[in-house]
PDB file of C-alpha atoms in Angstrom:
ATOM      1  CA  UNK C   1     -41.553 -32.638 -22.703  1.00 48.00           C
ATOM      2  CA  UNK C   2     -39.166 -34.590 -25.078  1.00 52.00           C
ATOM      3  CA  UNK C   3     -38.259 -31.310 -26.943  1.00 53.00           C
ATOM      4  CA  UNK C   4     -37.001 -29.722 -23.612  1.00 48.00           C
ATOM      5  CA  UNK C   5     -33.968 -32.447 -23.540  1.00 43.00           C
ATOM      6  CA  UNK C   6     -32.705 -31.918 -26.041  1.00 43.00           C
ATOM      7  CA  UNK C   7     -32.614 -28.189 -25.006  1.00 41.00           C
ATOM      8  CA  UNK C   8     -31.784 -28.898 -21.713  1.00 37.00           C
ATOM      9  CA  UNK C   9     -28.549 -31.226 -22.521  1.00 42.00           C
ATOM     10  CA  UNK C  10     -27.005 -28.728 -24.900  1.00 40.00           C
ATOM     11  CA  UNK C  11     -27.683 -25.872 -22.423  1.00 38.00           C
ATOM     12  CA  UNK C  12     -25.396 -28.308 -19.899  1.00 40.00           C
ATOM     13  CA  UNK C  13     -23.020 -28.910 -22.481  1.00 41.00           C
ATOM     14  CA  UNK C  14     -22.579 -24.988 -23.224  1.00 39.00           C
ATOM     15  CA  UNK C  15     -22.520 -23.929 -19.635  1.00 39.00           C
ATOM     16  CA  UNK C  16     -19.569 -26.944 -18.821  1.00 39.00           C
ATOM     17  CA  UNK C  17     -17.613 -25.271 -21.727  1.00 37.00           C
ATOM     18  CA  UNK C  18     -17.923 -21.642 -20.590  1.00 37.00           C
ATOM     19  CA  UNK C  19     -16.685 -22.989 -17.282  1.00 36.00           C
ATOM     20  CA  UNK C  20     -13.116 -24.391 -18.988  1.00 36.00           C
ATOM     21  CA  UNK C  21     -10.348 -22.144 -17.625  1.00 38.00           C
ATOM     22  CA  UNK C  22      -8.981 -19.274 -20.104  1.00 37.00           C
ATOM     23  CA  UNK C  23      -5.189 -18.911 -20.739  1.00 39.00           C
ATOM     24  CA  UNK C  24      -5.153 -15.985 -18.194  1.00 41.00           C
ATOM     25  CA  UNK C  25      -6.750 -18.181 -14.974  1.00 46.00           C
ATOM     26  CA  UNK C  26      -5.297 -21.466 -15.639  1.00 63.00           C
ATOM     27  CA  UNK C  27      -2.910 -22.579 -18.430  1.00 83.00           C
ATOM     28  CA  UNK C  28       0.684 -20.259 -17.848  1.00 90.00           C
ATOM     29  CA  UNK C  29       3.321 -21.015 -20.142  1.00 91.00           C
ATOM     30  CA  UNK C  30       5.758 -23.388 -19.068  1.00 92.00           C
ATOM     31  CA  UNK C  31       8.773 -20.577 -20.028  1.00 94.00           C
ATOM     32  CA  UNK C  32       6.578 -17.782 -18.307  1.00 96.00           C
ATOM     33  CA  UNK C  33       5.809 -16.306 -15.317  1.00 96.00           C
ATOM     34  CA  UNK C  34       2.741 -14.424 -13.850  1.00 97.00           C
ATOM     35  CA  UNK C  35       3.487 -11.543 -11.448  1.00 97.00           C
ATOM     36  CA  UNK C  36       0.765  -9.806  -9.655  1.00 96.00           C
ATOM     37  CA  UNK C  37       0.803  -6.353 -10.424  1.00 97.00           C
ATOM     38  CA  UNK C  38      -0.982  -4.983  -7.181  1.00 95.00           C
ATOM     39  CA  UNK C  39      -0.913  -6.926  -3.969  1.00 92.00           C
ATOM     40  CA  UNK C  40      -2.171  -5.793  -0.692  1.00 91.00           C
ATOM     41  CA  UNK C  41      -1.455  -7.447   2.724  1.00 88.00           C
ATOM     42  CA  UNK C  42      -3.762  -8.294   5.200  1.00 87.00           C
ATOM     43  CA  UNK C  43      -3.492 -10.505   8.087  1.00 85.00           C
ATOM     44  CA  UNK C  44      -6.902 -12.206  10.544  1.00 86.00           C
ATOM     45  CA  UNK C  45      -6.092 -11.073  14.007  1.00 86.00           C
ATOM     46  CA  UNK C  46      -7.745 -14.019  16.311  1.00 86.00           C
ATOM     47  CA  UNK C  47      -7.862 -12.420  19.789  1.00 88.00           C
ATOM     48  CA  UNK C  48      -9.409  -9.072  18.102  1.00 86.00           C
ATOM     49  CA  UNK C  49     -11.276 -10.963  15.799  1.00 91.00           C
ATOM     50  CA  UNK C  50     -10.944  -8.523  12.725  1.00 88.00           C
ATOM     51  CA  UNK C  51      -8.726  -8.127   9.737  1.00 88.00           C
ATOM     52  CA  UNK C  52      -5.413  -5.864   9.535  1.00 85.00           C
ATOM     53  CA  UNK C  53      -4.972  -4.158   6.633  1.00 89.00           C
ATOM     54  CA  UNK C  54      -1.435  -4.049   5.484  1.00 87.00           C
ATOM     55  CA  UNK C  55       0.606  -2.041   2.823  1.00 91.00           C
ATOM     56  CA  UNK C  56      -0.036  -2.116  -0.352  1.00 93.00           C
ATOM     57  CA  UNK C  57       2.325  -2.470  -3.273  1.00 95.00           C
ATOM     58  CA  UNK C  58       2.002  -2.041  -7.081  1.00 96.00           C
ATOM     59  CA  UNK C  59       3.975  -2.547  -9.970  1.00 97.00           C
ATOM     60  CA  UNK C  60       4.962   0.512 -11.677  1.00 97.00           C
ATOM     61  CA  UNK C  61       7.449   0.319 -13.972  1.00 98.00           C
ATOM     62  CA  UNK C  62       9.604  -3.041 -15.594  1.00 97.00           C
ATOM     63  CA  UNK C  63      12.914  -1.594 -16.717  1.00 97.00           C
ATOM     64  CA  UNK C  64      11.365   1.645 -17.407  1.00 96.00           C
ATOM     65  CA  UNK C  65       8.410   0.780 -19.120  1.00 97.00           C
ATOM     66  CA  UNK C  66       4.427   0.680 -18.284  1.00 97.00           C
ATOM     67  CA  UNK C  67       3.726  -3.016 -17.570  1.00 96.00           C
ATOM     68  CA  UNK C  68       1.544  -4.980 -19.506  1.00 96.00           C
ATOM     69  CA  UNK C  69      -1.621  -5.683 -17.349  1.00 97.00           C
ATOM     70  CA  UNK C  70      -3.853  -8.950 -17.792  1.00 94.00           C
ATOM     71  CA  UNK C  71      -7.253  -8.731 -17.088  1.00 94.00           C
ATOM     72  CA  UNK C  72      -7.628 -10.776 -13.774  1.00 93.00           C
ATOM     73  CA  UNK C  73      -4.149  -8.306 -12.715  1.00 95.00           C
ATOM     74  CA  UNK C  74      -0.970 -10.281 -13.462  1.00 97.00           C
ATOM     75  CA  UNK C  75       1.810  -9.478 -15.549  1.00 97.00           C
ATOM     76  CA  UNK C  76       3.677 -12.133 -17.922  1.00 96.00           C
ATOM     77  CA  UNK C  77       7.215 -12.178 -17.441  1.00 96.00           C
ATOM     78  CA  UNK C  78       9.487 -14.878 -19.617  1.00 96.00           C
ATOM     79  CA  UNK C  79      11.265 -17.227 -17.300  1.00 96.00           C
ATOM     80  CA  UNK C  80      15.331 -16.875 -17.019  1.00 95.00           C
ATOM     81  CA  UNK C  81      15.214 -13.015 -17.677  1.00 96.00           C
ATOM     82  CA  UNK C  82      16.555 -10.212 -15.712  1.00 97.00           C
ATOM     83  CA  UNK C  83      14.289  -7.155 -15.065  1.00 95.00           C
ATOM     84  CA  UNK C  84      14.266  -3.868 -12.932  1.00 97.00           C
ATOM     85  CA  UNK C  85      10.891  -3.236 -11.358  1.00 97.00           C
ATOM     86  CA  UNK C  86       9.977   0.064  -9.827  1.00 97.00           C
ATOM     87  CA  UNK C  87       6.930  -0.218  -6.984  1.00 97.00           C
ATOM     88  CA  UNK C  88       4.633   2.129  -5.463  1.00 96.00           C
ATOM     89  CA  UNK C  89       3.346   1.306  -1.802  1.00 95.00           C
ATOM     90  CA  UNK C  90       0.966   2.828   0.417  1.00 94.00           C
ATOM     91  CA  UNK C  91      -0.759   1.792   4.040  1.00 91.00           C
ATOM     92  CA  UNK C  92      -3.946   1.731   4.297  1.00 90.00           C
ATOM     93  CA  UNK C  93      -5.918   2.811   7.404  1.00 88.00           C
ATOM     94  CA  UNK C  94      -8.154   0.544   9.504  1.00 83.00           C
ATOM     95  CA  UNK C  95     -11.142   0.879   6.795  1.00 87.00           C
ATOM     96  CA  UNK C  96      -9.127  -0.726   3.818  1.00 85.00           C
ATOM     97  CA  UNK C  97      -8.894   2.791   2.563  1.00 90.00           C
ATOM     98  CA  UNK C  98      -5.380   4.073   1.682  1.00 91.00           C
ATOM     99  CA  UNK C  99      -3.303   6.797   3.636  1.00 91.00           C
ATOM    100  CA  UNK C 100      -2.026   8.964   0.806  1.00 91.00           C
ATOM    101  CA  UNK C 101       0.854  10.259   3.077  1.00 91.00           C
ATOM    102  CA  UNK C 102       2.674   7.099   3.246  1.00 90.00           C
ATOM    103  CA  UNK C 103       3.103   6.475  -0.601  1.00 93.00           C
ATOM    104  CA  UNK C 104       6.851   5.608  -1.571  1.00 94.00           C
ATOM    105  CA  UNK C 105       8.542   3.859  -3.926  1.00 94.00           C
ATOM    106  CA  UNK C 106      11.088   0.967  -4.055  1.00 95.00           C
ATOM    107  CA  UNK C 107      13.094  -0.910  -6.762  1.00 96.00           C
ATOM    108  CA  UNK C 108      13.123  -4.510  -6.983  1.00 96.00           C
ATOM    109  CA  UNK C 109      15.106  -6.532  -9.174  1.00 97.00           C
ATOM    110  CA  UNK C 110      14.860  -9.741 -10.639  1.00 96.00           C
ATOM    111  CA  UNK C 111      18.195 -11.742 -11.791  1.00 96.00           C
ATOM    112  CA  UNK C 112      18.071 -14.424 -14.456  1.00 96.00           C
ATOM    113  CA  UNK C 113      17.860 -16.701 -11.606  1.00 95.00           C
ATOM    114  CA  UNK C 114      14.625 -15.644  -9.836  1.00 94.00           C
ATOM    115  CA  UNK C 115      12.486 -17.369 -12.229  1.00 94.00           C
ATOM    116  CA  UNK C 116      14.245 -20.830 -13.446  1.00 90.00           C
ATOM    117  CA  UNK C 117      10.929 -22.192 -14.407  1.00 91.00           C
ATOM    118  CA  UNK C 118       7.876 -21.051 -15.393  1.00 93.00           C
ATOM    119  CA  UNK C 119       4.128 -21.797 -15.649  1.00 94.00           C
ATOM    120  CA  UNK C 120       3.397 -20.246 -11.798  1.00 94.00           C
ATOM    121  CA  UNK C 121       2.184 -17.459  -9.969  1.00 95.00           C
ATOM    122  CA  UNK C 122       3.961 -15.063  -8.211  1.00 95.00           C
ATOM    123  CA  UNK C 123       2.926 -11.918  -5.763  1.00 94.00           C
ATOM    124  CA  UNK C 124       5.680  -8.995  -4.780  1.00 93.00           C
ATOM    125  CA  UNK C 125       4.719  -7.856  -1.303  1.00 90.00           C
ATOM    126  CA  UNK C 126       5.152  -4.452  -0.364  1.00 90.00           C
ATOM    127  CA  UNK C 127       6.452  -6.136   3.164  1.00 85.00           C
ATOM    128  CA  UNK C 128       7.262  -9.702   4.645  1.00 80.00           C
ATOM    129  CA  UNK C 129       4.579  -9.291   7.175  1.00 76.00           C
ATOM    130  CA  UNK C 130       0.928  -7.450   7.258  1.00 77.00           C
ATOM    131  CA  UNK C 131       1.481  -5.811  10.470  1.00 77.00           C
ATOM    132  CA  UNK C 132       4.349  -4.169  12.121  1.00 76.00           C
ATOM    133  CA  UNK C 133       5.898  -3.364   8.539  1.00 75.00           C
ATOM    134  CA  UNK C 134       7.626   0.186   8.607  1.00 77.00           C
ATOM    135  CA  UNK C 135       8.589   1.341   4.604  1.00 80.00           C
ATOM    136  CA  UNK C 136       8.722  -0.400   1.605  1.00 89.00           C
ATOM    137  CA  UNK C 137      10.803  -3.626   0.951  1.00 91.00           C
ATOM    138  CA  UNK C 138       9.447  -5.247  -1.510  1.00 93.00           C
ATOM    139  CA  UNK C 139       9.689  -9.193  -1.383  1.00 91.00           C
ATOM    140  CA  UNK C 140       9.190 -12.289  -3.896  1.00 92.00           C
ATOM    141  CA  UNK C 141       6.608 -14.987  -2.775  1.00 90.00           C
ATOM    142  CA  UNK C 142       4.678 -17.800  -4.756  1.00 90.00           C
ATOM    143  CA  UNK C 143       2.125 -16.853  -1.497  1.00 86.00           C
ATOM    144  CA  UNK C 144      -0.747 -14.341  -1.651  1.00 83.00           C
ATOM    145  CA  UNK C 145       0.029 -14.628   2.048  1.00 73.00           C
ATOM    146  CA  UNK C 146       2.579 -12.484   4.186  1.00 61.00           C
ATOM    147  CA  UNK C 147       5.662 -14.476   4.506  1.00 62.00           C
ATOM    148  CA  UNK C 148       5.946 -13.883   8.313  1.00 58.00           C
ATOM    149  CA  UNK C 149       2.420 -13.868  10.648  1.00 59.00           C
ATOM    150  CA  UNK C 150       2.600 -10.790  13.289  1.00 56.00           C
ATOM    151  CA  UNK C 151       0.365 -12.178  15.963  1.00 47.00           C
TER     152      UNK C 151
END
């Protein structure tokens, strides 16, 4: 029995350190930004008591160029910076699945003044709301939410 503490307490003390956040799920550079590279929509209808699966929107290009991709799906932008995205969205039918006659694409841009300070998450939504949206208009949120409810 007293050789299993010892094994025990560093087991604890191994596991507690594993669980310390890693620079891409917690610590964001105060002069950058993290923009989520795919966001879809989706919006809990009460009275129907199910989901609504809303457009989809994904980052395709940042002034031209294939974005940089981190692996929990953000890309780091510097703070203060000007850049031309290009976006891809798609709806998605009633199973989540996507409708692969409604893909377009939109540009958004982002002036100097979009992102004063960094060290925060952002998503680009393909909409401002889950349901009801009609095209592509991409739009800036610190939200994973839809910036208007449709109920």
């Amino acid at each position: 029995m007293p050789r299993i503490l010892p094994f025990l307490s560093a087991l604890f003390i191994l596991s507690g350190c594993q669980s310390l956040p890693s620079d891409t799920q917690g610590n964001i550079p105060p002069d950058r930004v993290l923009l989520s590279a795919q966001h879809c929509l989706s919006e809990y209808i009460d009275d129907l008591d199910k989901v609504h699966f809303g457009p989809c929107l994904k980052v395709i290009s940042i002034d031209g160029k294939a974005p940089s991709v981190t692996e929990d799906g953000f890309i780091a932008l510097p703070v203060a910076t000007a850049f031309s995205l290009e976006t891809s969205c798609v709806y998605r039918h009633a199973d989540g699945t996507p409708v692969p006659a409604t893909v377009t694409t939109a540009s958004f841009e982002i002036k100097e003044a979009t992102f004063s300070s960094g060290g925060r998450r952002w998503y680009l939504h393909a909409h401002k709301q889950a349901r009801g949206a009609i095209g592509c208009e991409p739009t800036l949120a610190p939200s994973v939410y839809p910036t208007y409810k449709t109920n």
